[in-house]
């Protein structure tokens, strides 16, 4: 999701191969497996769930992944908010 990952590359490649391609970043699903705060470029011990959270970068704001998958239940204090328990 860092604008250089597969979600951004695949639509560019599809456009290169076929100018009429309708594949977009929303059509690509991303999953982070066993993410850590460091994997999400967080400066704290919490997972960073979005990128681009300042007023200067709000137009580029995006989630780090569509899904987070953990092999074991993560520490609750590692997640800034819980959804779909």
mmCIF file of C-alpha atoms in Angstrom:
data_model
loop_
_atom_site.group_PDB
_atom_site.id
_atom_site.type_symbol
_atom_site.label_atom_id
_atom_site.label_comp_id
_atom_site.label_asym_id
_atom_site.label_seq_id
_atom_site.Cartn_x
_atom_site.Cartn_y
_atom_site.Cartn_z
ATOM 1 C CA UNK A 1 0.000 0.000 0.000
ATOM 2 C CA UNK A 2 2.968 2.319 0.075
ATOM 3 C CA UNK A 3 2.140 3.479 -3.492
ATOM 4 C CA UNK A 4 4.864 1.225 -4.792
ATOM 5 C CA UNK A 5 3.425 -2.124 -3.743
ATOM 6 C CA UNK A 6 1.419 -4.598 -5.733
ATOM 7 C CA UNK A 7 -1.822 -2.605 -5.298
ATOM 8 C CA UNK A 8 -0.257 0.253 -7.255
ATOM 9 C CA UNK A 9 1.934 -1.744 -9.621
ATOM 10 C CA UNK A 10 -0.728 -4.125 -10.917
ATOM 11 C CA UNK A 11 -3.036 -1.366 -12.248
ATOM 12 C CA UNK A 12 -0.032 0.346 -13.909
ATOM 13 C CA UNK A 13 1.039 -2.913 -15.572
ATOM 14 C CA UNK A 14 -2.531 -3.609 -16.714
ATOM 15 C CA UNK A 15 -2.761 -0.098 -18.224
ATOM 16 C CA UNK A 16 0.582 -0.675 -19.970
ATOM 17 C CA UNK A 17 -0.623 -3.957 -21.445
ATOM 18 C CA UNK A 18 -4.108 -2.681 -22.278
ATOM 19 C CA UNK A 19 -4.898 1.039 -22.334
ATOM 20 C CA UNK A 20 -8.589 0.265 -21.781
ATOM 21 C CA UNK A 21 -7.921 -1.716 -18.597
ATOM 22 C CA UNK A 22 -10.294 -0.945 -15.732
ATOM 23 C CA UNK A 23 -8.148 -2.588 -13.034
ATOM 24 C CA UNK A 24 -7.556 -0.162 -10.153
ATOM 25 C CA UNK A 25 -5.928 -0.232 -6.722
ATOM 26 C CA UNK A 26 -9.320 -1.085 -5.190
ATOM 27 C CA UNK A 27 -9.356 -4.335 -7.185
ATOM 28 C CA UNK A 28 -6.241 -5.690 -5.460
ATOM 29 C CA UNK A 29 -6.548 -7.148 -1.951
ATOM 30 C CA UNK A 30 -3.575 -6.879 0.406
ATOM 31 C CA UNK A 31 -2.871 -8.865 3.562
ATOM 32 C CA UNK A 32 -0.173 -8.310 6.184
ATOM 33 C CA UNK A 33 0.774 -11.557 7.915
ATOM 34 C CA UNK A 34 1.763 -11.265 11.573
ATOM 35 C CA UNK A 35 2.511 -7.532 11.298
ATOM 36 C CA UNK A 36 4.553 -5.664 13.869
ATOM 37 C CA UNK A 37 4.705 -1.951 14.586
ATOM 38 C CA UNK A 38 8.026 -1.867 12.735
ATOM 39 C CA UNK A 39 6.470 -3.563 9.651
ATOM 40 C CA UNK A 40 3.861 -0.817 9.457
ATOM 41 C CA UNK A 41 6.489 1.951 9.763
ATOM 42 C CA UNK A 42 5.139 3.012 13.142
ATOM 43 C CA UNK A 43 7.304 5.160 15.397
ATOM 44 C CA UNK A 44 5.570 3.685 18.458
ATOM 45 C CA UNK A 45 4.736 0.207 19.754
ATOM 46 C CA UNK A 46 1.280 0.370 18.136
ATOM 47 C CA UNK A 47 0.501 -0.899 14.674
ATOM 48 C CA UNK A 48 0.043 1.874 12.177
ATOM 49 C CA UNK A 49 -3.217 1.245 10.345
ATOM 50 C CA UNK A 50 -3.127 4.149 7.891
ATOM 51 C CA UNK A 51 -0.471 6.119 6.046
ATOM 52 C CA UNK A 52 -0.812 9.830 5.371
ATOM 53 C CA UNK A 53 -2.480 11.170 8.487
ATOM 54 C CA UNK A 54 -1.194 14.741 8.501
ATOM 55 C CA UNK A 55 -2.999 17.698 6.893
ATOM 56 C CA UNK A 56 -0.272 17.880 4.241
ATOM 57 C CA UNK A 57 -0.685 14.229 3.216
ATOM 58 C CA UNK A 58 -4.412 13.635 3.754
ATOM 59 C CA UNK A 59 -5.039 13.329 0.001
ATOM 60 C CA UNK A 60 -2.648 10.360 -0.043
ATOM 61 C CA UNK A 61 -4.104 8.690 3.064
ATOM 62 C CA UNK A 62 -4.475 4.950 2.651
ATOM 63 C CA UNK A 63 -4.665 1.859 4.824
ATOM 64 C CA UNK A 64 -1.534 -0.245 5.241
ATOM 65 C CA UNK A 65 -3.453 -3.373 4.165
ATOM 66 C CA UNK A 66 -6.973 -4.572 3.579
ATOM 67 C CA UNK A 67 -6.524 -7.343 6.149
ATOM 68 C CA UNK A 68 -4.221 -8.034 9.083
ATOM 69 C CA UNK A 69 -3.727 -11.724 9.827
ATOM 70 C CA UNK A 70 -2.194 -13.025 13.039
ATOM 71 C CA UNK A 71 -1.134 -16.622 13.712
ATOM 72 C CA UNK A 72 -1.688 -15.973 17.418
ATOM 73 C CA UNK A 73 -3.879 -13.437 19.158
ATOM 74 C CA UNK A 74 -1.883 -10.162 19.245
ATOM 75 C CA UNK A 75 -1.504 -8.125 22.409
ATOM 76 C CA UNK A 76 -4.527 -5.868 22.615
ATOM 77 C CA UNK A 77 -2.374 -2.851 23.481
ATOM 78 C CA UNK A 78 -0.560 -3.261 20.139
ATOM 79 C CA UNK A 79 -3.716 -2.319 18.230
ATOM 80 C CA UNK A 80 -4.852 1.309 18.319
ATOM 81 C CA UNK A 81 -8.477 0.227 17.844
ATOM 82 C CA UNK A 82 -10.308 -3.078 17.579
ATOM 83 C CA UNK A 83 -12.735 -3.904 14.803
ATOM 84 C CA UNK A 84 -14.641 -7.094 14.007
ATOM 85 C CA UNK A 85 -13.492 -9.060 17.073
#
